[in-house]
mmCIF file of C-alpha atoms and ligand atoms in Angstrom:
data_model
loop_
_atom_site.group_PDB
_atom_site.id
_atom_site.type_symbol
_atom_site.label_atom_id
_atom_site.label_comp_id
_atom_site.label_asym_id
_atom_site.label_seq_id
_atom_site.Cartn_x
_atom_site.Cartn_y
_atom_site.Cartn_z
ATOM 1 C CA MET C 131 10.804 0.195 -7.864
ATOM 2 C CA ILE C 132 9.378 3.327 -6.258
ATOM 3 C CA PRO C 133 10.497 4.213 -2.712
ATOM 4 C CA THR C 134 7.341 4.906 -0.716
ATOM 5 C CA LYS C 135 6.928 6.450 2.715
ATOM 6 C CA ALA C 136 4.838 4.423 5.129
ATOM 7 C CA TYR C 137 4.050 3.733 8.771
ATOM 8 C CA ALA C 138 4.822 0.248 10.043
ATOM 9 C CA ALA C 139 4.615 -1.962 13.097
ATOM 10 C CA PHE C 140 8.014 -3.495 13.829
ATOM 11 C CA SER C 141 6.955 -5.790 16.668
ATOM 12 C CA ALA C 142 3.838 -6.744 18.626
ATOM 13 C CA ASP C 143 4.540 -4.355 21.461
ATOM 14 C CA SER C 144 6.226 -1.314 19.949
ATOM 15 C CA PRO C 145 4.391 1.716 18.543
ATOM 16 C CA LEU C 146 4.090 2.081 14.768
ATOM 17 C CA ALA C 147 6.867 4.220 13.271
ATOM 18 C CA PRO C 148 7.876 5.748 9.913
ATOM 19 C CA HIS C 149 9.283 3.301 7.393
ATOM 20 C CA THR C 150 10.089 3.188 3.656
ATOM 21 C CA ILE C 151 8.762 0.398 1.422
ATOM 22 C CA GLN C 152 9.145 -0.244 -2.315
ATOM 23 C CA ARG C 153 6.196 -0.285 -4.729
ATOM 24 C CA ARG C 154 6.559 -1.762 -8.200
ATOM 25 C CA LYS C 155 5.942 0.149 -11.423
ATOM 26 C CA PRO C 156 2.544 -0.972 -12.723
ATOM 27 C CA GLY C 157 2.573 -4.075 -14.947
ATOM 28 C CA PRO C 158 0.320 -4.319 -18.049
ATOM 29 C CA ASP C 159 -2.896 -4.951 -16.064
ATOM 30 C CA GLU C 160 -1.985 -2.843 -13.023
ATOM 31 C CA ILE C 161 -2.638 0.684 -11.794
ATOM 32 C CA LEU C 162 -0.579 2.869 -9.485
ATOM 33 C CA ILE C 163 -2.698 4.725 -6.945
ATOM 34 C CA GLU C 164 -1.514 7.781 -5.034
ATOM 35 C CA ILE C 165 -3.167 7.087 -1.673
ATOM 36 C CA LEU C 166 -5.072 10.046 -0.227
ATOM 37 C CA TYR C 167 -6.823 8.483 2.764
ATOM 38 C CA SER C 168 -6.560 5.209 4.622
ATOM 39 C CA GLY C 169 -8.957 4.097 7.366
ATOM 40 C CA ILE C 170 -7.894 2.457 10.617
ATOM 41 C CA CYS C 171 -9.736 -0.841 11.105
ATOM 42 C CA HIS C 172 -9.578 -2.777 14.370
ATOM 43 C CA SER C 173 -8.144 -5.655 12.294
ATOM 44 C CA ASP C 174 -5.076 -3.435 11.762
ATOM 45 C CA ILE C 175 -4.617 -3.347 15.535
ATOM 46 C CA HIS C 176 -5.165 -7.111 15.987
ATOM 47 C CA THR C 177 -2.552 -7.710 13.271
ATOM 48 C CA ALA C 178 -0.010 -5.053 14.301
ATOM 49 C CA ARG C 179 -0.013 -6.648 17.765
ATOM 50 C CA SER C 180 0.109 -10.295 16.575
ATOM 51 C CA GLU C 181 -3.195 -10.986 18.324
ATOM 52 C CA TRP C 182 -4.325 -13.428 15.617
ATOM 53 C CA GLY C 183 -1.026 -15.323 15.484
ATOM 54 C CA PRO C 184 2.472 -14.274 14.501
ATOM 55 C CA THR C 185 2.586 -11.275 12.157
ATOM 56 C CA GLN C 186 5.346 -10.793 9.560
ATOM 57 C CA TYR C 187 7.200 -7.602 10.550
ATOM 58 C CA PRO C 188 7.630 -4.930 9.440
ATOM 59 C CA CYS C 189 3.879 -4.747 8.850
ATOM 60 C CA VAL C 190 2.276 -1.769 7.085
ATOM 61 C CA PRO C 191 -1.446 -2.073 7.924
ATOM 62 C CA GLY C 192 -4.383 -0.422 6.177
ATOM 63 C CA HIS C 193 -7.078 -1.947 3.970
ATOM 64 C CA GLU C 194 -9.487 0.948 3.596
ATOM 65 C CA ILE C 195 -7.585 2.707 0.835
ATOM 66 C CA VAL C 196 -8.743 5.499 -1.458
ATOM 67 C CA GLY C 197 -6.762 7.667 -3.814
ATOM 68 C CA ARG C 198 -6.081 8.882 -7.307
ATOM 69 C CA VAL C 199 -4.848 6.805 -10.239
ATOM 70 C CA VAL C 200 -1.480 8.252 -11.332
ATOM 71 C CA GLU C 201 -0.167 5.593 -13.722
ATOM 72 C CA ILE C 202 -1.750 2.738 -15.682
ATOM 73 C CA GLY C 203 -0.407 -0.342 -17.453
ATOM 74 C CA ARG C 204 -0.873 -0.662 -21.225
ATOM 75 C CA LYS C 205 -3.713 -3.223 -20.961
ATOM 76 C CA VAL C 206 -5.725 -1.346 -18.330
ATOM 77 C CA SER C 207 -9.258 -0.621 -19.530
ATOM 78 C CA ARG C 208 -11.392 0.238 -16.468
ATOM 79 C CA PHE C 209 -9.310 3.141 -15.115
ATOM 80 C CA LYS C 210 -7.655 6.219 -16.542
ATOM 81 C CA ILE C 211 -5.185 8.605 -14.983
ATOM 82 C CA GLY C 212 -6.923 10.971 -12.570
ATOM 83 C CA ASP C 213 -9.759 8.570 -11.647
ATOM 84 C CA HIS C 214 -10.552 7.940 -8.009
ATOM 85 C CA ALA C 215 -9.978 4.347 -6.972
ATOM 86 C CA GLY C 216 -10.206 2.224 -3.863
ATOM 87 C CA VAL C 217 -8.509 -0.900 -2.535
ATOM 88 C CA GLY C 218 -10.042 -3.050 0.178
ATOM 89 C CA CYS C 219 -8.897 -6.083 2.130
ATOM 90 C CA PHE C 220 -7.330 -8.120 -0.665
ATOM 91 C CA VAL C 221 -5.204 -7.264 -3.696
ATOM 92 C CA ASP C 222 -5.256 -10.519 -5.642
ATOM 93 C CA SER C 223 -6.527 -14.112 -5.690
ATOM 94 C CA CYS C 224 -6.085 -17.179 -7.889
ATOM 95 C CA GLY C 225 -8.914 -16.129 -10.239
ATOM 96 C CA LYS C 226 -9.613 -19.759 -11.164
ATOM 97 C CA CYS C 227 -11.196 -21.560 -8.225
ATOM 98 C CA GLY C 228 -14.947 -21.808 -7.754
ATOM 99 C CA GLU C 229 -14.974 -18.996 -5.196
ATOM 100 C CA CYS C 230 -13.057 -16.628 -7.460
ATOM 101 C CA ARG C 231 -15.256 -17.531 -10.425
ATOM 102 C CA SER C 232 -18.365 -16.809 -8.388
ATOM 103 C CA ASP C 233 -17.080 -13.363 -7.338
ATOM 104 C CA GLU C 234 -16.261 -14.347 -3.769
ATOM 105 C CA GLU C 235 -12.502 -13.907 -4.032
ATOM 106 C CA GLN C 236 -12.211 -13.366 -0.276
ATOM 107 C CA TYR C 237 -12.890 -17.106 0.124
ATOM 108 C CA CYS C 238 -10.390 -18.134 -2.637
ATOM 109 C CA THR C 239 -9.457 -21.760 -1.961
ATOM 110 C CA LYS C 240 -5.841 -20.919 -2.890
ATOM 111 C CA HIS C 241 -5.996 -18.040 -0.381
ATOM 112 C CA ALA C 242 -6.505 -14.478 -1.486
ATOM 113 C CA SER C 243 -3.512 -12.154 -1.267
ATOM 114 C CA PHE C 244 -4.648 -9.925 1.569
ATOM 115 C CA THR C 245 -3.674 -6.269 1.435
ATOM 116 C CA TYR C 246 -1.095 -6.574 4.218
ATOM 117 C CA ASN C 247 0.630 -9.265 6.270
ATOM 118 C CA SER C 248 0.155 -11.602 3.301
ATOM 119 C CA LEU C 249 1.974 -12.543 0.088
ATOM 120 C CA GLU C 250 1.539 -11.531 -3.541
ATOM 121 C CA ARG C 251 0.696 -14.367 -6.011
ATOM 122 C CA ASP C 252 4.413 -15.145 -6.396
ATOM 123 C CA LEU C 253 4.121 -16.385 -2.787
ATOM 124 C CA GLU C 254 7.337 -14.520 -1.971
ATOM 125 C CA THR C 255 6.708 -10.783 -1.965
ATOM 126 C CA PRO C 256 5.091 -9.434 1.202
ATOM 127 C CA THR C 257 2.052 -7.197 0.798
ATOM 128 C CA TYR C 258 1.972 -3.778 2.446
ATOM 129 C CA GLY C 259 -1.190 -1.823 3.184
ATOM 130 C CA GLY C 260 -2.588 1.657 3.015
ATOM 131 C CA TYR C 261 -0.608 3.498 5.695
ATOM 132 C CA SER C 262 1.613 4.492 2.784
ATOM 133 C CA GLU C 263 1.909 7.027 -0.022
ATOM 134 C CA ARG C 264 0.964 4.762 -2.924
ATOM 135 C CA ILE C 265 0.013 1.228 -3.936
ATOM 136 C CA THR C 266 0.275 -0.813 -7.127
ATOM 137 C CA VAL C 267 -2.600 -3.207 -7.754
ATOM 138 C CA ARG C 268 -4.185 -5.210 -10.586
ATOM 139 C CA GLU C 269 -7.090 -3.194 -11.946
ATOM 140 C CA ALA C 270 -9.454 -6.142 -11.427
ATOM 141 C CA TYR C 271 -8.916 -5.820 -7.666
ATOM 142 C CA ALA C 272 -9.474 -2.047 -7.473
ATOM 143 C CA LEU C 273 -12.812 -0.326 -6.994
ATOM 144 C CA LYS C 274 -14.188 2.628 -8.895
ATOM 145 C CA ILE C 275 -15.174 5.635 -6.768
ATOM 146 C CA LYS C 276 -17.335 8.500 -7.986
ATOM 147 C CA LYS C 277 -15.429 11.790 -8.157
ATOM 148 C CA SER C 278 -18.267 13.682 -6.423
ATOM 149 C CA LEU C 279 -17.916 11.745 -3.141
ATOM 150 C CA PRO C 280 -15.825 12.953 -0.162
ATOM 151 C CA LEU C 281 -12.967 10.451 -0.291
ATOM 152 C CA GLU C 282 -12.176 10.444 3.433
ATOM 153 C CA GLN C 283 -15.738 9.324 4.186
ATOM 154 C CA VAL C 284 -15.629 6.682 1.468
ATOM 155 C CA ALA C 285 -12.396 5.020 2.690
ATOM 156 C CA PRO C 286 -14.065 3.070 5.554
ATOM 157 C CA LEU C 287 -16.604 1.609 3.135
ATOM 158 C CA LEU C 288 -13.789 -0.539 1.702
ATOM 159 C CA CYS C 289 -13.787 -2.706 4.839
ATOM 160 C CA ALA C 290 -16.331 -1.575 7.464
ATOM 161 C CA GLY C 291 -18.909 -0.888 4.731
ATOM 162 C CA ILE C 292 -18.614 -4.114 2.761
ATOM 163 C CA THR C 293 -18.238 -6.284 5.872
ATOM 164 C CA THR C 294 -21.624 -5.135 7.162
ATOM 165 C CA TYR C 295 -23.331 -4.763 3.746
ATOM 166 C CA SER C 296 -22.540 -8.309 2.624
ATOM 167 C CA PRO C 297 -24.355 -10.237 5.412
ATOM 168 C CA LEU C 298 -27.269 -7.762 5.453
ATOM 169 C CA LYS C 299 -27.718 -8.325 1.715
ATOM 170 C CA ARG C 300 -27.173 -12.083 1.857
ATOM 171 C CA HIS C 301 -29.819 -12.468 4.554
ATOM 172 C CA GLY C 302 -32.329 -10.350 2.628
ATOM 173 C CA ILE C 303 -32.736 -7.535 5.138
ATOM 174 C CA LYS C 304 -35.677 -5.398 4.142
ATOM 175 C CA LYS C 305 -38.387 -3.053 5.344
ATOM 176 C CA GLY C 306 -40.127 -4.171 8.501
ATOM 177 C CA MET C 307 -37.344 -6.435 9.757
ATOM 178 C CA LYS C 308 -35.856 -5.920 13.197
ATOM 179 C CA VAL C 309 -32.062 -5.801 13.120
ATOM 180 C CA GLY C 310 -29.671 -5.514 16.064
ATOM 181 C CA VAL C 311 -26.098 -4.222 15.853
ATOM 182 C CA ILE C 312 -23.712 -5.041 18.693
ATOM 183 C CA GLY C 313 -20.846 -2.563 19.242
ATOM 184 C CA LEU C 314 -20.944 0.988 17.886
ATOM 185 C CA GLY C 315 -17.475 1.346 16.377
ATOM 186 C CA GLY C 316 -16.258 1.390 12.774
ATOM 187 C CA LEU C 317 -18.198 -1.664 11.591
ATOM 188 C CA GLY C 318 -21.118 -1.064 13.925
ATOM 189 C CA HIS C 319 -21.894 2.457 12.747
ATOM 190 C CA MET C 320 -21.836 1.314 9.115
ATOM 191 C CA GLY C 321 -24.075 -1.636 10.056
ATOM 192 C CA VAL C 322 -26.620 0.796 11.521
ATOM 193 C CA LYS C 323 -26.566 3.090 8.490
ATOM 194 C CA LEU C 324 -26.778 0.254 5.960
ATOM 195 C CA ALA C 325 -29.510 -1.716 7.762
ATOM 196 C CA LYS C 326 -31.522 1.492 8.061
ATOM 197 C CA ALA C 327 -30.948 2.247 4.347
ATOM 198 C CA MET C 328 -32.327 -1.232 3.563
ATOM 199 C CA GLY C 329 -35.479 -0.366 5.521
ATOM 200 C CA ALA C 330 -34.897 -2.243 8.793
ATOM 201 C CA GLU C 331 -35.787 -1.068 12.295
ATOM 202 C CA VAL C 332 -32.393 -0.952 14.010
ATOM 203 C CA THR C 333 -31.405 -1.442 17.654
ATOM 204 C CA VAL C 334 -27.877 -0.749 18.911
ATOM 205 C CA PHE C 335 -26.410 -2.837 21.733
ATOM 206 C CA SER C 336 -23.546 -0.878 23.274
ATOM 207 C CA THR C 337 -21.363 -0.734 26.371
ATOM 208 C CA SER C 338 -20.978 3.069 25.994
ATOM 209 C CA PRO C 339 -23.767 5.291 27.373
ATOM 210 C CA SER C 340 -22.151 8.264 25.622
ATOM 211 C CA LYS C 341 -23.040 6.776 22.211
ATOM 212 C CA GLN C 342 -26.818 6.752 22.732
ATOM 213 C CA LYS C 343 -27.478 10.105 21.031
ATOM 214 C CA ASP C 344 -25.246 9.244 18.079
ATOM 215 C CA ALA C 345 -26.931 5.861 17.624
ATOM 216 C CA LYS C 346 -30.216 7.653 16.985
ATOM 217 C CA LYS C 347 -28.557 10.159 14.635
ATOM 218 C CA LEU C 348 -27.009 7.291 12.673
ATOM 219 C CA GLY C 349 -30.460 5.789 12.152
ATOM 220 C CA ALA C 350 -31.132 3.457 15.103
ATOM 221 C CA SER C 351 -34.605 3.478 16.614
ATOM 222 C CA HIS C 352 -33.513 1.927 19.923
ATOM 223 C CA PHE C 353 -30.396 1.829 22.099
ATOM 224 C CA ILE C 354 -29.674 -0.810 24.708
ATOM 225 C CA LEU C 355 -26.928 -0.258 27.240
ATOM 226 C CA THR C 356 -25.693 -3.820 27.670
ATOM 227 C CA LYS C 357 -24.048 -3.173 31.028
ATOM 228 C CA SER C 358 -27.348 -2.388 32.727
ATOM 229 C CA PRO C 359 -28.802 -5.366 34.637
ATOM 230 C CA GLU C 360 -32.209 -5.172 32.918
ATOM 231 C CA ALA C 361 -30.682 -4.710 29.430
ATOM 232 C CA PHE C 362 -32.129 -7.861 27.863
ATOM 233 C CA THR C 363 -35.391 -8.270 29.768
ATOM 234 C CA ASN C 364 -37.635 -6.742 27.116
ATOM 235 C CA VAL C 365 -35.963 -7.995 23.956
ATOM 236 C CA GLN C 366 -36.281 -11.784 24.207
ATOM 237 C CA GLY C 367 -37.304 -13.271 20.843
ATOM 238 C CA MET C 368 -37.454 -9.875 19.182
ATOM 239 C CA PHE C 369 -34.871 -9.760 16.368
ATOM 240 C CA ASP C 370 -34.781 -11.270 12.903
ATOM 241 C CA PHE C 371 -31.084 -10.663 12.573
ATOM 242 C CA ILE C 372 -28.147 -9.384 14.640
ATOM 243 C CA LEU C 373 -24.696 -8.234 13.484
ATOM 244 C CA ASP C 374 -22.017 -8.742 16.141
ATOM 245 C CA THR C 375 -19.094 -6.353 15.583
ATOM 246 C CA VAL C 376 -17.435 -6.663 19.000
ATOM 247 C CA SER C 377 -13.638 -6.928 18.862
ATOM 248 C CA ALA C 378 -13.166 -8.742 22.214
ATOM 249 C CA LYS C 379 -14.439 -11.934 23.819
ATOM 250 C CA HIS C 380 -18.028 -11.679 25.105
ATOM 251 C CA ASP C 381 -21.050 -13.843 25.838
ATOM 252 C CA PHE C 382 -23.288 -14.606 22.826
ATOM 253 C CA THR C 383 -26.112 -16.071 24.945
ATOM 254 C CA PRO C 384 -28.174 -12.931 25.598
ATOM 255 C CA TYR C 385 -28.046 -12.045 21.900
ATOM 256 C CA LEU C 386 -29.076 -15.541 20.775
ATOM 257 C CA GLU C 387 -31.966 -15.304 23.232
ATOM 258 C CA SER C 388 -32.934 -11.956 21.685
ATOM 259 C CA LEU C 389 -33.455 -13.588 18.275
ATOM 260 C CA LYS C 390 -36.824 -14.749 16.963
ATOM 261 C CA LYS C 391 -37.260 -18.403 16.012
ATOM 262 C CA ASP C 392 -34.992 -19.066 12.980
ATOM 263 C CA GLY C 393 -33.194 -15.767 13.603
ATOM 264 C CA THR C 394 -29.519 -15.302 12.771
ATOM 265 C CA LEU C 395 -26.570 -13.912 14.717
ATOM 266 C CA VAL C 396 -23.651 -13.086 12.388
ATOM 267 C CA LEU C 397 -20.194 -12.809 13.897
ATOM 268 C CA LEU C 398 -18.120 -10.114 12.223
ATOM 269 C CA GLY C 399 -15.931 -9.186 15.177
ATOM 270 C CA ALA C 400 -12.892 -11.454 15.297
ATOM 271 C CA ALA C 401 -12.023 -11.625 18.985
ATOM 272 C CA PRO C 402 -8.672 -13.345 19.437
ATOM 273 C CA ASP C 403 -9.973 -15.475 22.360
ATOM 274 C CA PRO C 404 -12.623 -18.170 21.849
ATOM 275 C CA SER C 405 -16.108 -17.919 23.371
ATOM 276 C CA GLU C 406 -18.362 -20.701 24.611
ATOM 277 C CA VAL C 407 -21.787 -21.242 23.071
ATOM 278 C CA GLN C 408 -24.601 -22.885 25.017
ATOM 279 C CA ALA C 409 -26.275 -25.493 22.809
ATOM 280 C CA PHE C 410 -29.709 -24.680 24.269
ATOM 281 C CA SER C 411 -29.455 -21.067 23.174
ATOM 282 C CA LEU C 412 -29.409 -22.354 19.573
ATOM 283 C CA ILE C 413 -31.647 -25.419 19.936
ATOM 284 C CA PHE C 414 -34.651 -23.577 21.351
ATOM 285 C CA GLY C 415 -35.879 -21.530 18.416
ATOM 286 C CA ARG C 416 -33.630 -23.171 15.806
ATOM 287 C CA LYS C 417 -31.325 -20.131 15.886
ATOM 288 C CA LYS C 418 -28.381 -19.713 13.544
ATOM 289 C CA LEU C 419 -24.911 -18.560 14.540
ATOM 290 C CA THR C 420 -22.731 -17.765 11.544
ATOM 291 C CA GLY C 421 -19.851 -15.571 10.377
ATOM 292 C CA SER C 422 -18.989 -13.464 7.354
ATOM 293 C CA LEU C 423 -15.727 -12.237 5.832
ATOM 294 C CA ILE C 424 -15.700 -8.861 4.027
ATOM 295 C CA GLY C 425 -17.119 -9.262 0.470
ATOM 296 C CA GLY C 426 -15.952 -9.933 -3.093
ATOM 297 C CA ILE C 427 -14.973 -7.248 -5.601
ATOM 298 C CA ARG C 428 -18.299 -7.343 -7.456
ATOM 299 C CA GLU C 429 -20.257 -6.989 -4.221
ATOM 300 C CA THR C 430 -17.920 -4.247 -2.942
ATOM 301 C CA GLN C 431 -18.593 -2.247 -6.125
ATOM 302 C CA GLU C 432 -22.320 -2.889 -5.666
ATOM 303 C CA MET C 433 -22.050 -1.620 -2.056
ATOM 304 C CA LEU C 434 -20.195 1.535 -3.178
ATOM 305 C CA ASP C 435 -22.896 2.227 -5.758
ATOM 306 C CA PHE C 436 -25.647 1.534 -3.167
ATOM 307 C CA CYS C 437 -23.960 3.956 -0.730
ATOM 308 C CA ALA C 438 -23.615 6.634 -3.419
ATOM 309 C CA LYS C 439 -27.312 6.256 -4.308
ATOM 310 C CA LYS C 440 -28.553 6.213 -0.699
ATOM 311 C CA LYS C 441 -26.063 8.892 0.443
ATOM 312 C CA VAL C 442 -24.487 6.570 3.004
ATOM 313 C CA LEU C 443 -21.011 7.629 4.116
ATOM 314 C CA SER C 444 -18.821 6.894 7.111
ATOM 315 C CA GLU C 445 -18.497 9.274 10.074
ATOM 316 C CA VAL C 446 -14.788 9.951 10.337
ATOM 317 C CA GLU C 447 -12.110 11.685 12.342
ATOM 318 C CA VAL C 448 -9.257 12.549 9.986
ATOM 319 C CA ILE C 449 -5.788 12.377 11.555
ATOM 320 C CA PRO C 450 -2.204 12.920 10.407
ATOM 321 C CA ALA C 451 0.003 9.820 10.243
ATOM 322 C CA SER C 452 1.831 10.980 13.379
ATOM 323 C CA LYS C 453 -1.364 10.307 15.395
ATOM 324 C CA ILE C 454 -1.763 6.639 14.383
ATOM 325 C CA ASN C 455 -0.625 5.281 17.752
ATOM 326 C CA GLU C 456 -2.936 7.652 19.621
ATOM 327 C CA ALA C 457 -5.815 6.552 17.374
ATOM 328 C CA TYR C 458 -5.053 2.891 18.182
ATOM 329 C CA GLU C 459 -5.272 3.621 21.920
ATOM 330 C CA ARG C 460 -8.527 5.513 21.520
ATOM 331 C CA THR C 461 -10.024 2.760 19.354
ATOM 332 C CA LEU C 462 -9.116 0.191 22.003
ATOM 333 C CA LYS C 463 -11.005 2.247 24.576
ATOM 334 C CA GLY C 464 -14.099 2.350 22.332
ATOM 335 C CA ASP C 465 -13.427 6.082 21.921
ATOM 336 C CA VAL C 466 -13.883 6.223 18.162
ATOM 337 C CA ARG C 467 -16.476 8.452 16.419
ATOM 338 C CA TYR C 468 -16.690 6.347 14.305
ATOM 339 C CA ARG C 469 -13.633 5.674 12.166
ATOM 340 C CA PHE C 470 -10.158 7.170 12.260
ATOM 341 C CA VAL C 471 -8.920 7.936 8.767
ATOM 342 C CA ILE C 472 -5.311 8.851 8.029
ATOM 343 C CA ASP C 473 -4.704 11.785 5.713
ATOM 344 C CA THR C 474 -1.815 10.104 3.915
ATOM 345 C CA SER C 475 -0.623 13.387 2.400
ATOM 346 C CA THR C 476 0.911 13.894 5.877
ATOM 347 C CA LEU C 477 3.321 11.057 5.082
ATOM 348 C CA ARG C 478 4.597 13.111 2.163
ATOM 349 C CA SER C 479 4.765 16.347 4.152
ATOM 350 C CA GLY C 480 6.209 14.576 7.217
ATOM 351 C CA LYS C 481 3.572 16.141 9.536
HETATM 352 P P1 LIG A 1364 -13.980 -0.834 16.655
HETATM 353 O O1 LIG A 1364 -14.161 0.399 15.857
HETATM 354 O O2 LIG A 1364 -12.983 -0.869 17.745
HETATM 355 O O3 LIG A 1364 -15.434 -1.204 17.254
HETATM 356 C C1 LIG A 1364 -15.661 -2.274 18.114
HETATM 357 C C2 LIG A 1364 -16.738 -1.879 19.121
HETATM 358 O O4 LIG A 1364 -17.042 -3.041 19.912
HETATM 359 C C3 LIG A 1364 -16.291 -0.829 20.140
HETATM 360 O O5 LIG A 1364 -16.418 0.485 19.690
HETATM 361 C C4 LIG A 1364 -17.242 -1.124 21.293
HETATM 362 O O6 LIG A 1364 -18.519 -0.544 21.009
HETATM 363 C C5 LIG A 1364 -17.404 -2.647 21.214
HETATM 364 N N1 LIG A 1364 -16.537 -3.344 22.167
HETATM 365 C C6 LIG A 1364 -15.181 -3.307 22.232
HETATM 366 N N2 LIG A 1364 -14.725 -4.091 23.230
HETATM 367 C C7 LIG A 1364 -15.820 -4.656 23.802
HETATM 368 C C8 LIG A 1364 -16.015 -5.588 24.861
HETATM 369 N N3 LIG A 1364 -14.973 -6.079 25.543
HETATM 370 N N4 LIG A 1364 -17.276 -5.967 25.153
HETATM 371 C C9 LIG A 1364 -18.327 -5.463 24.476
HETATM 372 N N5 LIG A 1364 -18.199 -4.567 23.474
HETATM 373 C C10 LIG A 1364 -16.972 -4.174 23.147
HETATM 374 O O7 LIG A 1364 -13.631 -2.069 15.727
HETATM 375 P P2 LIG A 1364 -14.044 -2.356 14.198
HETATM 376 O O8 LIG A 1364 -12.999 -1.796 13.317
HETATM 377 O O9 LIG A 1364 -15.458 -2.007 13.999
HETATM 378 O O10 LIG A 1364 -13.850 -3.944 14.142
HETATM 379 C C11 LIG A 1364 -14.620 -4.772 14.989
HETATM 380 C C12 LIG A 1364 -14.169 -6.214 14.888
HETATM 381 O O11 LIG A 1364 -14.492 -6.719 13.585
HETATM 382 C C13 LIG A 1364 -12.663 -6.433 15.049
HETATM 383 O O12 LIG A 1364 -12.457 -7.643 15.772
HETATM 384 C C14 LIG A 1364 -12.173 -6.598 13.610
HETATM 385 O O13 LIG A 1364 -10.989 -7.313 13.518
HETATM 386 C C15 LIG A 1364 -13.339 -7.343 13.015
HETATM 387 N N6 LIG A 1364 -13.453 -7.243 11.559
HETATM 388 C C16 LIG A 1364 -13.936 -8.330 10.903
HETATM 389 C C17 LIG A 1364 -14.143 -8.282 9.544
HETATM 390 C C18 LIG A 1364 -14.764 -9.441 8.835
HETATM 391 O O14 LIG A 1364 -14.605 -9.550 7.617
HETATM 392 N N7 LIG A 1364 -15.468 -10.306 9.529
HETATM 393 C C19 LIG A 1364 -13.815 -7.112 8.838
HETATM 394 C C20 LIG A 1364 -13.349 -6.017 9.539
HETATM 395 C C21 LIG A 1364 -13.173 -6.087 10.900
HETATM 396 P P3 LIG A 1364 -19.443 0.071 22.173
HETATM 397 O O15 LIG A 1364 -18.652 1.211 22.743
HETATM 398 O O16 LIG A 1364 -20.662 0.507 21.428
HETATM 399 O O17 LIG A 1364 -19.723 -1.029 23.155
HETATM 400 ZN ZN1 LIG A 1365 -10.928 -4.134 8.238
HETATM 401 ZN ZN1 LIG A 1366 -9.365 -18.526 -6.106
#
């Protein structure tokens, strides 16, 4: 085993703190990645604080992982030492069920092994995420990253990127369509960039007036400040499709009313508290309310290649590991421009 420096949550209400975990030497079909950057997703915060149910502590969050391959098992064929590689929200799955066979491992009926707060396939070993120096993973669950890309801006694509790309792709977003994005945070800003790259006319719904200028720079044509009393008066029946990336409980009604007939509202934000839905807001106009969970490995690779081709990257603020708790507080206040990314070399240097 390889002792590995990390940052972990030890309880729901204490700050994250330095910790040492063990990573295994790579098996025949595994690679060892020296982690260079790891994004901070709001799911890390929900989990570190047991907001989605009891978390297994200590918990090392992080599922937007990029780094360099430093060791490979003897059967590895897709990676060589020195390659850049990424790991997203899951590190394994059964590989046999219908979902796995159709490249949607995130919906594995035997439950995927998520990157942290989950178990490896032996159903005994806890998984630990990217707030750490290195990770060992089966090559089939790692993503290839082009050497020419700035790694810190690629890291958030592994969750925020694929989570927004997958529903946009699935629902056939294309030129001329009107797409709304609710919440301009990590997921939201990627949703804007990706919808724009697919040709849509994008509108941001936000509670933060200070984000208006950025929304336009990111590619949105319109910005609606949802706190203003007249926010929704001119958008009734306007949108083909809306991505909801809000991390806290809120009312879906005004957004459902903003959809065209047969329009779709996709929930990506996973607010811990349930919301009510008015039947009439779906019945009139045959609207659809649905959800979406990240994306499979094949689709994540497709998204990375799409982003490389279209020059889509995340806007990031790179921080040392010692600033993780501060970054959590700022994310909770909506003060994120637009993803915090940990420079994990600071774990090694102790900065
Ligand atoms: P984030 O960076 O914190 O962004 C969330 C944004 O939502 C905030 O910046 C803010 O934008 C808005 N917001 C926050 N609280 C709000 C409130 N009470 N009312 C209205 N708007 C509010 O978070 P993230 O990393 O993008 O993640 C967003 C959510 O998606 C989290 O719940 C996360 O767990 C979930 N998630 C789901 C998946 C999936 O597979 N479905 C994957 C990753 C993450 P404004 O300032 O613009 O209002
Ligand atoms: Zn995430
Ligand atoms: Zn499966």
